[in-house]
Coordinates of N, CA and C and ligand atoms in Angstrom, one line a residue:
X1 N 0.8 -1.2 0.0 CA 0.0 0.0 0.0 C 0.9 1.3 0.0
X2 N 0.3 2.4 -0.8 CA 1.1 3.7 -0.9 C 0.9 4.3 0.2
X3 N 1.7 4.8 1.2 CA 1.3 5.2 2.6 C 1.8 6.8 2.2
X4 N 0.3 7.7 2.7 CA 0.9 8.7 3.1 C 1.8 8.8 4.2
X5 N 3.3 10.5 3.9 CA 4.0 10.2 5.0 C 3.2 11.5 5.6
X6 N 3.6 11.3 7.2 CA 3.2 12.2 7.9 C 4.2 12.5 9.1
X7 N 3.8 13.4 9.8 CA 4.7 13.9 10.8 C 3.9 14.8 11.6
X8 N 4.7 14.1 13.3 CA 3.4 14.7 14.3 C 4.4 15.6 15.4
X9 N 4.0 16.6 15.6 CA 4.3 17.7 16.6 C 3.4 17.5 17.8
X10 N 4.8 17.7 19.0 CA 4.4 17.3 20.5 C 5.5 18.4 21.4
X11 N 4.5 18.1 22.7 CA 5.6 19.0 23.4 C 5.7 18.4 24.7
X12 N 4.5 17.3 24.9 CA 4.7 16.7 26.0 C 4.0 15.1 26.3
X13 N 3.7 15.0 26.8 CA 3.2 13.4 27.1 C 3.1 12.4 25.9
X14 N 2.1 13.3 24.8 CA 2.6 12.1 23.3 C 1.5 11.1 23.6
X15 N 0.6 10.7 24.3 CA -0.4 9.6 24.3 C -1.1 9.9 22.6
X16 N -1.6 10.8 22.4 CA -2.5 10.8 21.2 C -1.0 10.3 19.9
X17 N 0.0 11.1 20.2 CA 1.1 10.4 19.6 C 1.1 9.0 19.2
X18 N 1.3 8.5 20.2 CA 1.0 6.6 20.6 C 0.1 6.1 20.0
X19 N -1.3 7.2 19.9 CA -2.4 6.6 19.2 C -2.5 6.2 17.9
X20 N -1.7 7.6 17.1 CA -1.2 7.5 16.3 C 0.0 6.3 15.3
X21 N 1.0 6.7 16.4 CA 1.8 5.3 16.0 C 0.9 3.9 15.6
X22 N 0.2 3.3 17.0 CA -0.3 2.5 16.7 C -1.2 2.0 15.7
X23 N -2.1 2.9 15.2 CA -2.6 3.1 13.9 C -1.9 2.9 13.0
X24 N -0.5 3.5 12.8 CA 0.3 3.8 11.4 C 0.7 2.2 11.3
X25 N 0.9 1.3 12.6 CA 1.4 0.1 12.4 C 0.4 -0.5 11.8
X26 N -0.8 -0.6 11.6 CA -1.5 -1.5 10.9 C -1.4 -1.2 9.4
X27 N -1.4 -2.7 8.5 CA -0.8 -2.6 7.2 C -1.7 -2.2 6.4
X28 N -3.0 -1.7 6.7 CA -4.1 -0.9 5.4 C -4.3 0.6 6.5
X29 N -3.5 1.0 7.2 CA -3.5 2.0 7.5 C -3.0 3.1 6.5
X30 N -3.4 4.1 5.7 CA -2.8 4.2 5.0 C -2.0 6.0 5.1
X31 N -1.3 5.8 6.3 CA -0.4 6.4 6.7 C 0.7 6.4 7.6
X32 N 1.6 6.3 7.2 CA 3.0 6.3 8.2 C 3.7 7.9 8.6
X33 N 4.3 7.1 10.0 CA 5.0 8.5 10.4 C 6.3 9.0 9.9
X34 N 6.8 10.1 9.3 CA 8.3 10.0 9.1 C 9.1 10.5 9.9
X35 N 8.2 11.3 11.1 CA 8.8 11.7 12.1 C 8.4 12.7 13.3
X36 N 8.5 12.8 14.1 CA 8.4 13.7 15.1 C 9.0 14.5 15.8
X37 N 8.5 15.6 15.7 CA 9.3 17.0 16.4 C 8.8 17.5 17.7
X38 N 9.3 17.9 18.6 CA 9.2 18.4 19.8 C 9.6 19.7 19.9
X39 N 8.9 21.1 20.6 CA 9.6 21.8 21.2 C 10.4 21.8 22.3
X40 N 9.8 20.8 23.1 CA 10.7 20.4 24.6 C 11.7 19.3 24.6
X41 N 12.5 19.3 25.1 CA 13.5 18.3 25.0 C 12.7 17.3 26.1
X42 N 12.3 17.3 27.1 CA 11.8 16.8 28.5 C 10.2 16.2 27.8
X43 N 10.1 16.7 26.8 CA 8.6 16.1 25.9 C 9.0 14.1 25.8
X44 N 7.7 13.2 27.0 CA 7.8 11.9 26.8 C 7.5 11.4 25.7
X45 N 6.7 12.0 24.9 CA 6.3 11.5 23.3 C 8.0 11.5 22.8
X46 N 8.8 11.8 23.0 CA 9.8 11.2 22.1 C 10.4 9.9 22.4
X47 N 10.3 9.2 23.9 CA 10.5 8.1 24.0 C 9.7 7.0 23.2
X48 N 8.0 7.7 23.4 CA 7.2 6.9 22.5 C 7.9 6.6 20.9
X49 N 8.6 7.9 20.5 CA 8.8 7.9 19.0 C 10.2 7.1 18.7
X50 N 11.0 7.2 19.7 CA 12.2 6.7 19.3 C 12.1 5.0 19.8
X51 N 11.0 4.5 20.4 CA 10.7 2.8 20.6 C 9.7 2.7 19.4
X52 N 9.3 3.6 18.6 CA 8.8 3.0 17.9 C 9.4 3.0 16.6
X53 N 10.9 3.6 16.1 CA 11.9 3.8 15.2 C 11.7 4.8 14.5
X54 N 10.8 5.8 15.2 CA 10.9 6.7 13.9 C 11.4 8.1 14.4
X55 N 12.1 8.7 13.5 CA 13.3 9.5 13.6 C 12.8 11.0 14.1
X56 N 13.4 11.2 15.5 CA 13.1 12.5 16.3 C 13.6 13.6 16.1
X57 N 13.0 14.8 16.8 CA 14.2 16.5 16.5 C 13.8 17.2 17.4
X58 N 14.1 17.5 18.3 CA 14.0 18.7 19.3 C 14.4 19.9 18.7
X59 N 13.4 20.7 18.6 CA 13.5 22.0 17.9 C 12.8 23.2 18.8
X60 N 13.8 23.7 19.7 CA 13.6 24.6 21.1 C 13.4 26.1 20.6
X61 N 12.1 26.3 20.8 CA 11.9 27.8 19.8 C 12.6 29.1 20.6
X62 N 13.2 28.7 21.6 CA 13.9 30.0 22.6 C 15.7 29.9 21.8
X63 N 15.5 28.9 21.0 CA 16.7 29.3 20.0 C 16.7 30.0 19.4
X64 N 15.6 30.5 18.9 CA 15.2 31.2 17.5 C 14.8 32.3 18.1
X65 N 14.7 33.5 16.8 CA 14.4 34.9 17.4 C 13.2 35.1 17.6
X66 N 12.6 34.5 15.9 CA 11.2 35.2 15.7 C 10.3 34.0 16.3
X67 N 8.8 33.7 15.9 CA 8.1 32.6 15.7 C 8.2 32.0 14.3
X68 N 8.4 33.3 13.2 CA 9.1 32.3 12.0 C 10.4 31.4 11.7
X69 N 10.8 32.0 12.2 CA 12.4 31.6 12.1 C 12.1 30.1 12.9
X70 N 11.7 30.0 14.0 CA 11.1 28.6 14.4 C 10.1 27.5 13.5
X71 N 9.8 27.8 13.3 CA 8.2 27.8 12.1 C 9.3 27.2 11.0
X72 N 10.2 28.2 10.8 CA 10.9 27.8 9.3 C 11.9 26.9 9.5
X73 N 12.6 26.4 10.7 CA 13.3 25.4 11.0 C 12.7 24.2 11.1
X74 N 11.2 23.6 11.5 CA 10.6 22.9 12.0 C 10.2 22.6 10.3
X75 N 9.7 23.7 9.5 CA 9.2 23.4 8.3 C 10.5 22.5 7.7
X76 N 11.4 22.6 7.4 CA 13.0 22.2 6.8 C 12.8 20.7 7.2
X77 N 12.8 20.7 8.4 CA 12.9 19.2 9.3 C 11.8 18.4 8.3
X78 N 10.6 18.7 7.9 CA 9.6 18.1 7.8 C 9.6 17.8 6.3
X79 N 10.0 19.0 5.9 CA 10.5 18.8 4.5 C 11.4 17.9 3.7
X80 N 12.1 17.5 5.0 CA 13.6 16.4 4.7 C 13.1 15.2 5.4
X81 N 12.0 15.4 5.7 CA 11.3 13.7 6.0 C 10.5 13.5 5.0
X82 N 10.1 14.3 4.0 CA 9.1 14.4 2.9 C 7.7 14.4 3.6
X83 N 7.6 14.6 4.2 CA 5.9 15.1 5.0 C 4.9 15.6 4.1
X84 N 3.9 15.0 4.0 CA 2.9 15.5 3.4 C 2.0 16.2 4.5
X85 N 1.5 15.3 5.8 CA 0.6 15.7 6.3 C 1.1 16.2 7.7
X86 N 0.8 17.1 8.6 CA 1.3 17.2 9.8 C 0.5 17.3 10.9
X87 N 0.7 16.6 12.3 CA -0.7 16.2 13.0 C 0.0 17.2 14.0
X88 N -0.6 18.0 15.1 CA -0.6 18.3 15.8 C -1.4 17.9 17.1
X89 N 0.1 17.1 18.7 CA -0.6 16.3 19.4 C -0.2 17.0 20.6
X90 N -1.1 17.9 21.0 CA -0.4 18.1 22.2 C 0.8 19.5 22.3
X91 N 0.4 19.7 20.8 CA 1.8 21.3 20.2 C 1.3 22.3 20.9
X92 N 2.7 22.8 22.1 CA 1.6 23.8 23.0 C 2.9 25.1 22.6
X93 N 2.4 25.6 21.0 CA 2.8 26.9 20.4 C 2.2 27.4 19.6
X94 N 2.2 28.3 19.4 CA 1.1 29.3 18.3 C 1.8 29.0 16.8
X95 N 1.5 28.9 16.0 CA 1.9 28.4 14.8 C 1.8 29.7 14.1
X96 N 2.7 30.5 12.9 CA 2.8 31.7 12.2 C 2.0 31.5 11.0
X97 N 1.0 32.4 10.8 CA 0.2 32.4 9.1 C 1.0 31.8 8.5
X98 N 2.2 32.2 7.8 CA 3.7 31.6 7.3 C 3.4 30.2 7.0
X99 N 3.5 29.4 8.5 CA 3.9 28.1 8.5 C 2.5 27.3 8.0
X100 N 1.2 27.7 8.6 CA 0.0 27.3 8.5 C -0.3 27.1 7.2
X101 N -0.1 28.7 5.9 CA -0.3 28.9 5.1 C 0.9 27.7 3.9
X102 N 1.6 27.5 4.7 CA 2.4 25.9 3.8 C 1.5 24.7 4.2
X103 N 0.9 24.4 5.0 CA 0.4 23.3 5.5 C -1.3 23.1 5.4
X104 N -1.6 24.6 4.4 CA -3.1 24.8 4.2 C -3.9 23.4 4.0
X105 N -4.8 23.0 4.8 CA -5.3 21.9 4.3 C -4.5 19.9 4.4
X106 N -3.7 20.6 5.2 CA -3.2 19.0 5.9 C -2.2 18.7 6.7
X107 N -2.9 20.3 7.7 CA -2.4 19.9 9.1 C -3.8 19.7 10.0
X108 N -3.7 19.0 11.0 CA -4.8 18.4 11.9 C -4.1 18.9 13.4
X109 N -5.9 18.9 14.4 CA -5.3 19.1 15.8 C -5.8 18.4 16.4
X110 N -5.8 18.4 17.3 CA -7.0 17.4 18.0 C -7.1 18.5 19.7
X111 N -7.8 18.5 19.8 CA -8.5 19.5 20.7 C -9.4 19.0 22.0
X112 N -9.0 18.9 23.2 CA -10.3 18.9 24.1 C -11.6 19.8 24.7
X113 N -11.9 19.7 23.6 CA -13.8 20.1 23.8 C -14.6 20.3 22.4
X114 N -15.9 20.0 22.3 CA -16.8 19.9 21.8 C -16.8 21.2 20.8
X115 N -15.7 21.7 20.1 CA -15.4 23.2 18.9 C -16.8 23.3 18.5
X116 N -17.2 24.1 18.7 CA -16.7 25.6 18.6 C -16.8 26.1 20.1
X117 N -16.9 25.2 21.1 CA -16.9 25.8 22.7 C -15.6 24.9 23.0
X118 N -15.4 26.3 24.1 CA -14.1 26.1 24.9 C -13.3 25.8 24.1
X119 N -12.7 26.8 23.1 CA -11.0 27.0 22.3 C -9.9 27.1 23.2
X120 N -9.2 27.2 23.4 CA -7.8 27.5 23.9 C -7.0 26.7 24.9
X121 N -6.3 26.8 25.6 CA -5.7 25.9 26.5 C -6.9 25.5 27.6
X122 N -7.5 25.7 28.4 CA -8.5 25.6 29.2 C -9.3 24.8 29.2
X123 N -9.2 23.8 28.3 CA -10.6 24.2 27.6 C -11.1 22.7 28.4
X124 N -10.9 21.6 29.3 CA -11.3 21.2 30.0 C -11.5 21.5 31.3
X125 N -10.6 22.5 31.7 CA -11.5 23.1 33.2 C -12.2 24.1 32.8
X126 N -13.1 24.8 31.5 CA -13.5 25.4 31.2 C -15.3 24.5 31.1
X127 N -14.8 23.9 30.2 CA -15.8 23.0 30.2 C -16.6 22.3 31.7
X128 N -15.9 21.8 32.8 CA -16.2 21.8 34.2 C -16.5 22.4 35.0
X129 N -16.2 24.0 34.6 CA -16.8 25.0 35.4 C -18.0 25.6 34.7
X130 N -18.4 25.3 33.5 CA -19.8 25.7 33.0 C -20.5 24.9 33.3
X131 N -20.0 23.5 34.2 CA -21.2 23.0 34.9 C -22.1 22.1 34.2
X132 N -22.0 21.9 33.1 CA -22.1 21.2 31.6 C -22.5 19.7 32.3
X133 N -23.1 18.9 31.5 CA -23.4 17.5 31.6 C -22.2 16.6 30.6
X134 N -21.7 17.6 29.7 CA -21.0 16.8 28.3 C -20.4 17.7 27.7
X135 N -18.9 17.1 27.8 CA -18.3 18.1 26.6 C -17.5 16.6 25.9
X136 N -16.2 16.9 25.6 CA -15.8 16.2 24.6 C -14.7 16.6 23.9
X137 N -14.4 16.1 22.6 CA -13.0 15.9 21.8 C -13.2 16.2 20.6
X138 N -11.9 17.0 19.8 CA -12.6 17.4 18.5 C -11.2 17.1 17.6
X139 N -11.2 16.5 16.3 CA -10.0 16.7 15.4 C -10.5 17.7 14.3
X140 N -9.8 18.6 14.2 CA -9.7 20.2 13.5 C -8.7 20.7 12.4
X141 N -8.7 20.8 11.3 CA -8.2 21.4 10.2 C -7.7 22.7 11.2
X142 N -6.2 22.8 10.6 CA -5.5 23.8 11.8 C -5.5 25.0 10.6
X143 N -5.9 26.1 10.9 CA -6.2 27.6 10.5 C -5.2 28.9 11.2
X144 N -5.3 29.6 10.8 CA -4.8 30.9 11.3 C -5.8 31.2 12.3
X145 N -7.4 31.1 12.6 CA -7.5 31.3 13.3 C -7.6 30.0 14.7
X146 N -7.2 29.9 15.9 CA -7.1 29.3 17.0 C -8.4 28.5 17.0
X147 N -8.1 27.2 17.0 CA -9.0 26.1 17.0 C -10.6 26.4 16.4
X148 N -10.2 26.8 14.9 CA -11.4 27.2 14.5 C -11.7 26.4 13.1
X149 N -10.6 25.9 12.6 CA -10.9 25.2 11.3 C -11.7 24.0 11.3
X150 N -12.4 23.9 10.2 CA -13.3 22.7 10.1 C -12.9 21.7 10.8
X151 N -13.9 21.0 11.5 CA -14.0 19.9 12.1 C -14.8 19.0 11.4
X152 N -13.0 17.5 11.6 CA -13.3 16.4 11.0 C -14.0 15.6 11.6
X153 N -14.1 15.4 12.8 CA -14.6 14.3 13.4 C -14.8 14.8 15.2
X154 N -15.6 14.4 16.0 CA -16.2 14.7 17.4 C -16.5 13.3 18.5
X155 N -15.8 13.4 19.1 CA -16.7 12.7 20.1 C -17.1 13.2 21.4
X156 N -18.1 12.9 22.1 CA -18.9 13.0 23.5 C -17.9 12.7 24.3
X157 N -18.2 13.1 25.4 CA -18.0 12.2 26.8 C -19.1 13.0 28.0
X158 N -19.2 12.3 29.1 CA -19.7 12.9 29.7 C -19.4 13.3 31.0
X159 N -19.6 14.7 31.2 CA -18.9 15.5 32.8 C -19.7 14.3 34.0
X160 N -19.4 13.7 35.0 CA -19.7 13.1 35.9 C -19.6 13.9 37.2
X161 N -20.7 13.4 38.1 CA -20.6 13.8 39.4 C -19.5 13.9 40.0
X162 N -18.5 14.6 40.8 CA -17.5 15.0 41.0 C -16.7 14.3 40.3
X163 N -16.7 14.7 39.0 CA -15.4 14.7 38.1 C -14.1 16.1 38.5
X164 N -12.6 15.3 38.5 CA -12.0 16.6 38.5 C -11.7 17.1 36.7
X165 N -10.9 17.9 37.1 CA -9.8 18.7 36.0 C -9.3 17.0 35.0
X166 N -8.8 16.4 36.2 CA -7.8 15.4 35.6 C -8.5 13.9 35.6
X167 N -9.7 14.0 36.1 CA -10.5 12.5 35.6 C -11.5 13.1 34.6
X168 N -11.7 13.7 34.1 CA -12.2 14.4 33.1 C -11.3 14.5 31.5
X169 N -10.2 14.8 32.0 CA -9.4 14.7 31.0 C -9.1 13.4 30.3
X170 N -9.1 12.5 31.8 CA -8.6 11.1 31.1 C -9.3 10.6 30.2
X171 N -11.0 11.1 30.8 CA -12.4 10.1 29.8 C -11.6 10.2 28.4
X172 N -11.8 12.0 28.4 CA -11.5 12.7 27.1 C -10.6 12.0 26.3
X173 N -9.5 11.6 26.9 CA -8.2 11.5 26.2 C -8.5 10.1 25.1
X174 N -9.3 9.5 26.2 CA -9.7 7.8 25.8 C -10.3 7.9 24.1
X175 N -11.1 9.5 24.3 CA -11.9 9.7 22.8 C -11.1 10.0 22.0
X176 N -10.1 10.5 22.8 CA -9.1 11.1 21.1 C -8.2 10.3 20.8
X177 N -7.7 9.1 21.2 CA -7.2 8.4 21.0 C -7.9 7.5 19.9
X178 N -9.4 7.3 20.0 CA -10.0 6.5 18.9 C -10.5 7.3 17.8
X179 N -10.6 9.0 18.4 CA -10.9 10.2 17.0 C -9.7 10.3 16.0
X180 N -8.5 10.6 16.6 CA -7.6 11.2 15.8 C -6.8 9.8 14.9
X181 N -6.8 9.0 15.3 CA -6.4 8.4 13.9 C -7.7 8.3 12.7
X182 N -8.9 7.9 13.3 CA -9.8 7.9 12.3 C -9.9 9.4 11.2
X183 N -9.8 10.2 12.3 CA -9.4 11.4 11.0 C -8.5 11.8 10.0
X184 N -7.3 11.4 10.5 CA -6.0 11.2 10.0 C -6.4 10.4 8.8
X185 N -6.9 9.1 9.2 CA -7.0 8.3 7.9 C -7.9 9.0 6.5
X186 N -9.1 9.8 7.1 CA -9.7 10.8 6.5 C -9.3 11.4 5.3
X187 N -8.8 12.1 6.0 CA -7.4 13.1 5.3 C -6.6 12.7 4.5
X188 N -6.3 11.5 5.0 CA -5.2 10.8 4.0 C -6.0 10.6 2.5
X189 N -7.1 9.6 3.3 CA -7.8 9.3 1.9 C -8.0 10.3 0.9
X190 N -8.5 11.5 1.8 CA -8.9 13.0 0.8 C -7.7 13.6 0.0
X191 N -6.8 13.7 0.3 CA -5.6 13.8 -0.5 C -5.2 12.6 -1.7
X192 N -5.3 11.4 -1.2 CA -4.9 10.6 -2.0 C -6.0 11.0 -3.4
X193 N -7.4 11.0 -3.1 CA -8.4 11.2 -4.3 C -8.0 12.8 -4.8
X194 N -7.2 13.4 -4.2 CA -7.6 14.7 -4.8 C -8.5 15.6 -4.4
X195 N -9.6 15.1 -3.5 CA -10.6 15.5 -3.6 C -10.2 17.2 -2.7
Ligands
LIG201 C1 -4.8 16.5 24.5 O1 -5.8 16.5 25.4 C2 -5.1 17.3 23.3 O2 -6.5 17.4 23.1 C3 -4.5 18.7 23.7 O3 -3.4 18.4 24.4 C4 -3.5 17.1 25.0 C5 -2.3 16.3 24.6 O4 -2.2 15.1 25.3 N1 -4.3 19.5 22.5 P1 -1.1 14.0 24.8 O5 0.3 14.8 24.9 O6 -1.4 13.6 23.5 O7 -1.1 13.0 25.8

């Protein structure tokens, strides 16, 4: 099978990472990783990436001056993996028009909450403090504007009687672990047709 290549940006834990990998191992999956970048060196998704053989880069944006100048180092890397697609798992950086505007249309995020509510970092103790019965997980076409691009795919979960911050999260995490490769594969397919 012709596998799209792809490449996933992390900065820390890497579980939806993992999700990913595990996905790419199956043989009608029709996407592999070529590689993974980190802003943090201390980011555990690179252990995930380097037991799973695929080729890492710590790319520390307090090296760099601008956000482009990062943006445009991170692009190079991706470019010399031949990347077509780029997932974002857990990338906790503002991405430049610049970089986005290269990536128009196949880069992915995966997001905790039910988009178009609760965007931004918060956005599970956001969700908990509106007191909500249900929020949820969302994979999102990444845009210039902040967690606003079309959404590929959603799932539920539901806020529970004294749920915290962090058993809330976990449900969540459990969804995006089974959202974001299904979308990925999405995407793949949609590129491969052209469409
Ligand atoms: C996830 O909850 C994702 O929605 C958000 O950051 C978290 C990353 O978790 N963007 P992990 O690093 O994939 O475990």
């Amino acid at each position: 099978m012709n596998k799209q290549k792809a490449a996933v940006l992390i900065s820390g834990n890497g579980s939806n990472l993992q999700a990913l990998i595990d996905a790419c191992k199956q043989p009608d999956f029709p996407v592999e990783i070529t590689a993974v970048i980190s802003n943090k060196e201390e980011a555990y998704g690179l252990n995930r990436a380097s037991e799973a053989g695929i080729p890492c880069h710590v790319i520390k944006h307090g090296n760099y001056a601008t956000r482009e100048a990062f943006d445009k180092a991170m692009h190079e890397q991706l470019l010399h993996h031949c990347a077509r697609i780029v997932c974002l798992a857990g990338f906790m950086r503002m991405l430049s028009p610049w970089f986005v505007a290269q990536w128009q249309g196949r880069m992915l995020n995966i997001h905790p909450s039910l988009l178009p509510a609760f965007k931004g970092a918060s956005a599970v103790r956001d969700a908990l403090n509106a007191g909500l019965r249900e929020t949820g997980c969302s994979v999102h076409v990444v845009t210039d504007e902040m967690d606003a691009g079309e959404v590929l795919l959603q799932a539920k979960v539901p806020i529970l009687p004294g749920d915290s911050e962090e058993s809330l999260h976990q449900r969540i995490h459990a969804q995006e672990h089974r959202i974001y490769p299904q979308a990925l594969k999405m995407l793949a397919l949609k590129l491969v047709q052209g469409a």
